[in-house]
CSV table of C-alpha atoms in Angstrom, one decimal:
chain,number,residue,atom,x,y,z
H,1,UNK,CA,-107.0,5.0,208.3
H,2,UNK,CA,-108.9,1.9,209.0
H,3,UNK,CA,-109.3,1.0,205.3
H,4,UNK,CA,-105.0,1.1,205.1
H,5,UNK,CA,-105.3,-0.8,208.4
H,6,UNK,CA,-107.4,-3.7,206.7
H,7,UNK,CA,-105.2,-3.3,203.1
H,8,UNK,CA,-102.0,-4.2,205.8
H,9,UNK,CA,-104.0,-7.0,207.8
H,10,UNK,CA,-105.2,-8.7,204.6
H,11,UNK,CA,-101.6,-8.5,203.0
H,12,UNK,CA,-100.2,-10.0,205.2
H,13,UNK,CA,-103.2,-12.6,205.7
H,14,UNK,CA,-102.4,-13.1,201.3
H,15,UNK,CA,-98.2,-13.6,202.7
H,16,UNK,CA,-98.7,-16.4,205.0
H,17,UNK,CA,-100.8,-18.1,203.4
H,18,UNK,CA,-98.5,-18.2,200.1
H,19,UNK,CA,-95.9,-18.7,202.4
H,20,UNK,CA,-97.5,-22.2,202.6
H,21,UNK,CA,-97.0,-22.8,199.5
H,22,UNK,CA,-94.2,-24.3,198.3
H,23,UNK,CA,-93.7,-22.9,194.8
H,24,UNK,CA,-94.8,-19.7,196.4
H,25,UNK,CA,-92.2,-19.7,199.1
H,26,UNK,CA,-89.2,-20.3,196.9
H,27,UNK,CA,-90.4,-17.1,194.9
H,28,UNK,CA,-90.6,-14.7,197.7
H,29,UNK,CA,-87.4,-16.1,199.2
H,30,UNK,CA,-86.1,-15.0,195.0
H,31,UNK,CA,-87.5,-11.8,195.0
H,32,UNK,CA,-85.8,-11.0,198.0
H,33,UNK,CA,-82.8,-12.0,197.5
H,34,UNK,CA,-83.3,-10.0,194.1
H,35,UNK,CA,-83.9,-7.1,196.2
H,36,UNK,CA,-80.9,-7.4,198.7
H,37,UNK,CA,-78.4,-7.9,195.8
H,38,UNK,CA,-80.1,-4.8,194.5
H,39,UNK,CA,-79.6,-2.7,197.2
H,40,UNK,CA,-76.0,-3.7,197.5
H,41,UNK,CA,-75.0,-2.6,193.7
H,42,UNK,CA,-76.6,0.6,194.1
H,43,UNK,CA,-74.8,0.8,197.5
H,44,UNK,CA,-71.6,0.3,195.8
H,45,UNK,CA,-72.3,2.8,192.7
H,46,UNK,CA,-73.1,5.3,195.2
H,47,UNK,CA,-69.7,4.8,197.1
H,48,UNK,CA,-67.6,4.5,193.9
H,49,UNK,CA,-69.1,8.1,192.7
H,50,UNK,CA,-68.3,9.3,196.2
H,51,UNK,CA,-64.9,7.8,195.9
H,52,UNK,CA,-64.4,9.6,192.5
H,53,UNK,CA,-65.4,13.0,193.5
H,54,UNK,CA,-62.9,12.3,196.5
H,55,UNK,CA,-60.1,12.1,193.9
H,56,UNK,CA,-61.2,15.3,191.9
H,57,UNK,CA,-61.0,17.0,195.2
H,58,UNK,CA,-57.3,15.3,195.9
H,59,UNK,CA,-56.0,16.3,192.5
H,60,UNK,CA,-57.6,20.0,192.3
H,61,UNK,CA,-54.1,22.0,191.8
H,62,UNK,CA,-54.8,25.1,194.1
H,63,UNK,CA,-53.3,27.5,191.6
H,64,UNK,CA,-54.9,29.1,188.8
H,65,UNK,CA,-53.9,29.3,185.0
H,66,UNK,CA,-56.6,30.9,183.9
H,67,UNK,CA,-55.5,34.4,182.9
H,68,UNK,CA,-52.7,32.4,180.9
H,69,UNK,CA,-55.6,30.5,179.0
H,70,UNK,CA,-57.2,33.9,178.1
H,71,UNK,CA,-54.1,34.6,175.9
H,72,UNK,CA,-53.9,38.5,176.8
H,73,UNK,CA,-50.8,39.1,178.6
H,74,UNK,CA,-46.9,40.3,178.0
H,75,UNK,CA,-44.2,37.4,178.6
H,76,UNK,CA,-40.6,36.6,179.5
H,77,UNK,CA,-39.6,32.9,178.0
H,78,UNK,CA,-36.2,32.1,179.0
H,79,UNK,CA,-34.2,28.6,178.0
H,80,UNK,CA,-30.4,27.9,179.7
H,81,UNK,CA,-29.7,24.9,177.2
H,82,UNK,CA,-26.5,24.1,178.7
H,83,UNK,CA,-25.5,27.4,179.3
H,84,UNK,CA,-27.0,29.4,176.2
H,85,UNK,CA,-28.9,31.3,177.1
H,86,UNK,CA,-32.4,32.7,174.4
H,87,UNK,CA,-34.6,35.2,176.0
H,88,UNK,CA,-38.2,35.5,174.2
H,89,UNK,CA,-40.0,38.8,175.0
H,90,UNK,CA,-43.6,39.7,173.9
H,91,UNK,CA,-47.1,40.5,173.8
H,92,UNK,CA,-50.2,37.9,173.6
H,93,UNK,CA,-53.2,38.8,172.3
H,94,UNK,CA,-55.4,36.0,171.7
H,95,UNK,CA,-54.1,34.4,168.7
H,96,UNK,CA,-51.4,36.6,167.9
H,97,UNK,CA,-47.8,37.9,169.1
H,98,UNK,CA,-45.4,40.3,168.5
H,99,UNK,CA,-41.9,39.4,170.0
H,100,UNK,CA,-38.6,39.6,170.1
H,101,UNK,CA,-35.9,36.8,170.3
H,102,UNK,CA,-32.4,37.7,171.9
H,103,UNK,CA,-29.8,34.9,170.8
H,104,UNK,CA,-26.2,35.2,171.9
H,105,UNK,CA,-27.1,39.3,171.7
H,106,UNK,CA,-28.3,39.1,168.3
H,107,UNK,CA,-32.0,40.5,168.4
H,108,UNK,CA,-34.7,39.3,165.9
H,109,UNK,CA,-38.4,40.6,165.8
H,110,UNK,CA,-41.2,38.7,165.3
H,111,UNK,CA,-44.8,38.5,164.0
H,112,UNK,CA,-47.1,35.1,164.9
H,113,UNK,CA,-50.4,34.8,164.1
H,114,UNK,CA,-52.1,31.7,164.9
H,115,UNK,CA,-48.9,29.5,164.3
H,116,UNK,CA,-48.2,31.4,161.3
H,117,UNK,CA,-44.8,33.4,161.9
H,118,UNK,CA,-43.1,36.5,160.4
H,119,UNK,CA,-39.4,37.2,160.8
H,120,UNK,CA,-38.8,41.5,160.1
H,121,UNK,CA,-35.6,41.8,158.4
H,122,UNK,CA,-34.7,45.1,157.2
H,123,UNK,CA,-38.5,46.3,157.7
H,124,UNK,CA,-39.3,43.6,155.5
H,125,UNK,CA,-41.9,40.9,157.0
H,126,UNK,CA,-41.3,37.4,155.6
H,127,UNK,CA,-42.7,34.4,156.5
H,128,UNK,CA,-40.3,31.9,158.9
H,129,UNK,CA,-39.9,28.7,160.5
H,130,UNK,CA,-41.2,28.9,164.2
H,131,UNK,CA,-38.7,30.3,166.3
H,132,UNK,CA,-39.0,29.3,169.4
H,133,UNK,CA,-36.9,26.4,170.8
H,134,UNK,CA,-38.7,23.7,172.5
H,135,UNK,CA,-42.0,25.3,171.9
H,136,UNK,CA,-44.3,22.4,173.1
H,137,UNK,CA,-42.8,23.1,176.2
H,138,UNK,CA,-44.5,27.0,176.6
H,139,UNK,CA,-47.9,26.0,175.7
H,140,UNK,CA,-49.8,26.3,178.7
H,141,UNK,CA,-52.3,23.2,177.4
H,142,UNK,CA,-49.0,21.1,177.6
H,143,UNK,CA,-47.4,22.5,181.0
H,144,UNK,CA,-51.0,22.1,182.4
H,145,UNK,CA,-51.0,18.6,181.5
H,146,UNK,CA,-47.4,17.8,182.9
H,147,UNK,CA,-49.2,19.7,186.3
H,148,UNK,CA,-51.3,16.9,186.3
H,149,UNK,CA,-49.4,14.4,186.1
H,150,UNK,CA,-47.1,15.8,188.8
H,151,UNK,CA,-46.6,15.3,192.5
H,152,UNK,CA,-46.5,18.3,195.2
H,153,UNK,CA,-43.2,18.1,197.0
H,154,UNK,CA,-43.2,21.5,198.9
H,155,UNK,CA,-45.4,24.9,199.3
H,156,UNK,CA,-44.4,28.1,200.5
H,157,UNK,CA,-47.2,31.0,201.3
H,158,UNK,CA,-46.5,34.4,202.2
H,159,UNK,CA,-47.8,37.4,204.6
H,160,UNK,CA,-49.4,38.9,201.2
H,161,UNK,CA,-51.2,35.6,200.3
H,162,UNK,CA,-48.8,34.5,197.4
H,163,UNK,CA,-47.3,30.9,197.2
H,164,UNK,CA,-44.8,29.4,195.7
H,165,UNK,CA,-45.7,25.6,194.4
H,166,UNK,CA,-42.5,23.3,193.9
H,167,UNK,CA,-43.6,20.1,191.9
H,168,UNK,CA,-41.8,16.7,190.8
H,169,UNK,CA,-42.0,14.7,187.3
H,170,UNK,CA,-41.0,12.1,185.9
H,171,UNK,CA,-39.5,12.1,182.8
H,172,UNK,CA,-42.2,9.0,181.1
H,173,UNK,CA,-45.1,11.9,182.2
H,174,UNK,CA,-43.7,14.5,179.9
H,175,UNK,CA,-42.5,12.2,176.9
H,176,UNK,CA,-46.1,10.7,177.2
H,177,UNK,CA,-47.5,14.2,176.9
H,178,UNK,CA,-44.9,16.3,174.5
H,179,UNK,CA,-43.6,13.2,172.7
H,180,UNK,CA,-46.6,11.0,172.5
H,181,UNK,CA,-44.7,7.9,173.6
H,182,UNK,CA,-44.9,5.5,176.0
H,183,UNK,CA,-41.7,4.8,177.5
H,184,UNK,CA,-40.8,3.0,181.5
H,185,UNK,CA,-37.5,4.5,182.9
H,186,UNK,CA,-36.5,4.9,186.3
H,187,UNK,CA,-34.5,8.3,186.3
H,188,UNK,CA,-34.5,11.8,189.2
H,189,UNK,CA,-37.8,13.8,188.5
H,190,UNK,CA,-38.0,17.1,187.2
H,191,UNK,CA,-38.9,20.1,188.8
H,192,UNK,CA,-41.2,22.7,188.4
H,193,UNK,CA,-41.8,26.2,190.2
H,194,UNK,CA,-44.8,27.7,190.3
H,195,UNK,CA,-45.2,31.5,191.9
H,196,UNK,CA,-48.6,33.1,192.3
H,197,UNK,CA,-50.0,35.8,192.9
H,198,UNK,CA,-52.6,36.9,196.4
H,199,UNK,CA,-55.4,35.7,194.2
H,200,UNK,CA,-53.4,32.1,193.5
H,201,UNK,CA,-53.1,33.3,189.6
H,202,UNK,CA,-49.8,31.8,188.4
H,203,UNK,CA,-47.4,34.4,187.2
H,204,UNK,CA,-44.4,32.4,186.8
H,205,UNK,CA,-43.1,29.0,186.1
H,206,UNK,CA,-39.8,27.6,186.5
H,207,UNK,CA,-39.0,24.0,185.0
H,208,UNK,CA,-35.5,22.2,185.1
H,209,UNK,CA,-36.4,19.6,182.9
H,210,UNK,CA,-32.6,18.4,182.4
H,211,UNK,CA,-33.8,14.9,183.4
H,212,UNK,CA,-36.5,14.9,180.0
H,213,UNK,CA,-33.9,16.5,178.0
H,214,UNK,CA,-31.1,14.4,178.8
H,215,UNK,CA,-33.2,11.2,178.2
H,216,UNK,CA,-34.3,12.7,174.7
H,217,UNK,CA,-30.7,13.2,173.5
H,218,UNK,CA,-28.7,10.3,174.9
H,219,UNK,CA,-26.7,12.7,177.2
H,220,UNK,CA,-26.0,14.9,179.8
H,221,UNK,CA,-27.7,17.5,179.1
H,222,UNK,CA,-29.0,21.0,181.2
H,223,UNK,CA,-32.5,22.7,180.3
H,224,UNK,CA,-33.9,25.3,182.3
H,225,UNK,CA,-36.7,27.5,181.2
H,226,UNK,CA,-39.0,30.5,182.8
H,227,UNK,CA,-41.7,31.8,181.5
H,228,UNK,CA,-43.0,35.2,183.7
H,229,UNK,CA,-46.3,36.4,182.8
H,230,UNK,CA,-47.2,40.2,183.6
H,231,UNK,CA,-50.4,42.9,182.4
H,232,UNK,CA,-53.2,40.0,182.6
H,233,UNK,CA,-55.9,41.6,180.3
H,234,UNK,CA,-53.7,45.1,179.1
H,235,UNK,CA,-52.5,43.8,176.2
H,236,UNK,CA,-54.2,46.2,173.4
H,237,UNK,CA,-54.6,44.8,170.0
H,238,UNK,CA,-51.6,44.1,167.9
H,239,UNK,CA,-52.1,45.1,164.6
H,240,UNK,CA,-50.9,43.0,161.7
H,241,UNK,CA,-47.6,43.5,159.9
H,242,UNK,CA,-47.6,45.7,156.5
């Protein structure tokens, strides 16, 4: 104790008498001004990471589409373009599906296996065109993206602990993301719907996206699709067409 006692006493015996000094004085009065602006820039760092992790927090989306990413589910994908109506009806699993299309009550069955589609005609499997219209607009990457980008206008929870989500975007948010474009218009927002379930797992989404659509062709256009998810993780394995 008394040896750090005499380190202290002789340090500051070494200050003073540098302090003295001239060319001595102007380095201490350098270093420590080194050591303030120091401080301050770590200072700010720390409050800009803290800032940062504020907006994470701001922007988490309090739903779940996670049992959508796993790709092991049946589905409902319904499009009213301007009242015609296609219903899409199938089974995920993983990277392949096995659907039907309805079309103005014409039924058509379907084989897709990563992107690669099969049409059955006459027990025949041949390979197709994708058919499902607007397509970018049920991949749950792409609707997960637009979520994003998207403002919470209203939430409803109920007694058995699911909500429903209603959401606003603009039409320049979606083009960016479905149409890789950048465009600057000032037009009413879309909507989209979200319902969950009691553990906040979305099992349906809604989206009137007659703003987007009307922008993309030049006129006044309605779009409305649905997409209901049900059997999260039933879905057996779908063999492949012979």
């Amino acid at each position: 104790m008394k040896e750090k006692v005499s380190r202290i006493k002789s340090a500051i015996h070494y200050l003073k008498k540098l302090w003295k000094n001239p060319r001595a004085k102007g380095g201490i009065i350098l270093g420590a001004y080194f050591l303030f602006f120091l401080f301050i820039i770590v200072s700010l760092r720390s409050n800009t990471n803290n800032d940062y992790k504020g907006i994470e927090l701001m922007n988490d989306l309090g739903f779940s589409l996670e049992k959508i990413k796993q790709n092991n589910y049946h589905y409902l994908y319904n499009i009213d373009y301007n009242d015609s109506k296609v219903l899409y009806e199938g089974d995920r699993y993983y990277h392949k599906e096995l659907f039907t299309k309805t079309d103005n009550q014409k039924i058509e069955t379907f084989y897709n296996y990563d992107e690669t589609y099969l049409k059955n005609i006459n027990n025949v499997w041949s390979k197709t065109e994708n058919p499902y219209y607007f397509y970018k607009l049920r991949e749950i990457q792409n609707i997960e993206e637009i979520l994003k980008n998207a403002y919470e206008e209203s939430k409803t929870e109920y007694s058995n602990k699911s909500k429903i989500y209603t959401y606003k975007v603009t039409t320049n948010s979606i083009v960016k993301i479905i149409d890789k474009k950048n465009i600057d218009i000032s037009d009413i927002p879309n909507t989209i719907i979200l319902t969950t379930n009691s553990d906040q797992e979305v099992e349906k989404i809604e989206m009137d996206l007659s703003t987007y659509i009307s922008y993309k062709n030049y006129k006044k256009d309605i779009l409305k699709i649905t997409i209901t998810y049900s059997k999260f993780g039933e879905v057996e394995l779908i063999e492949d067409p012979k």
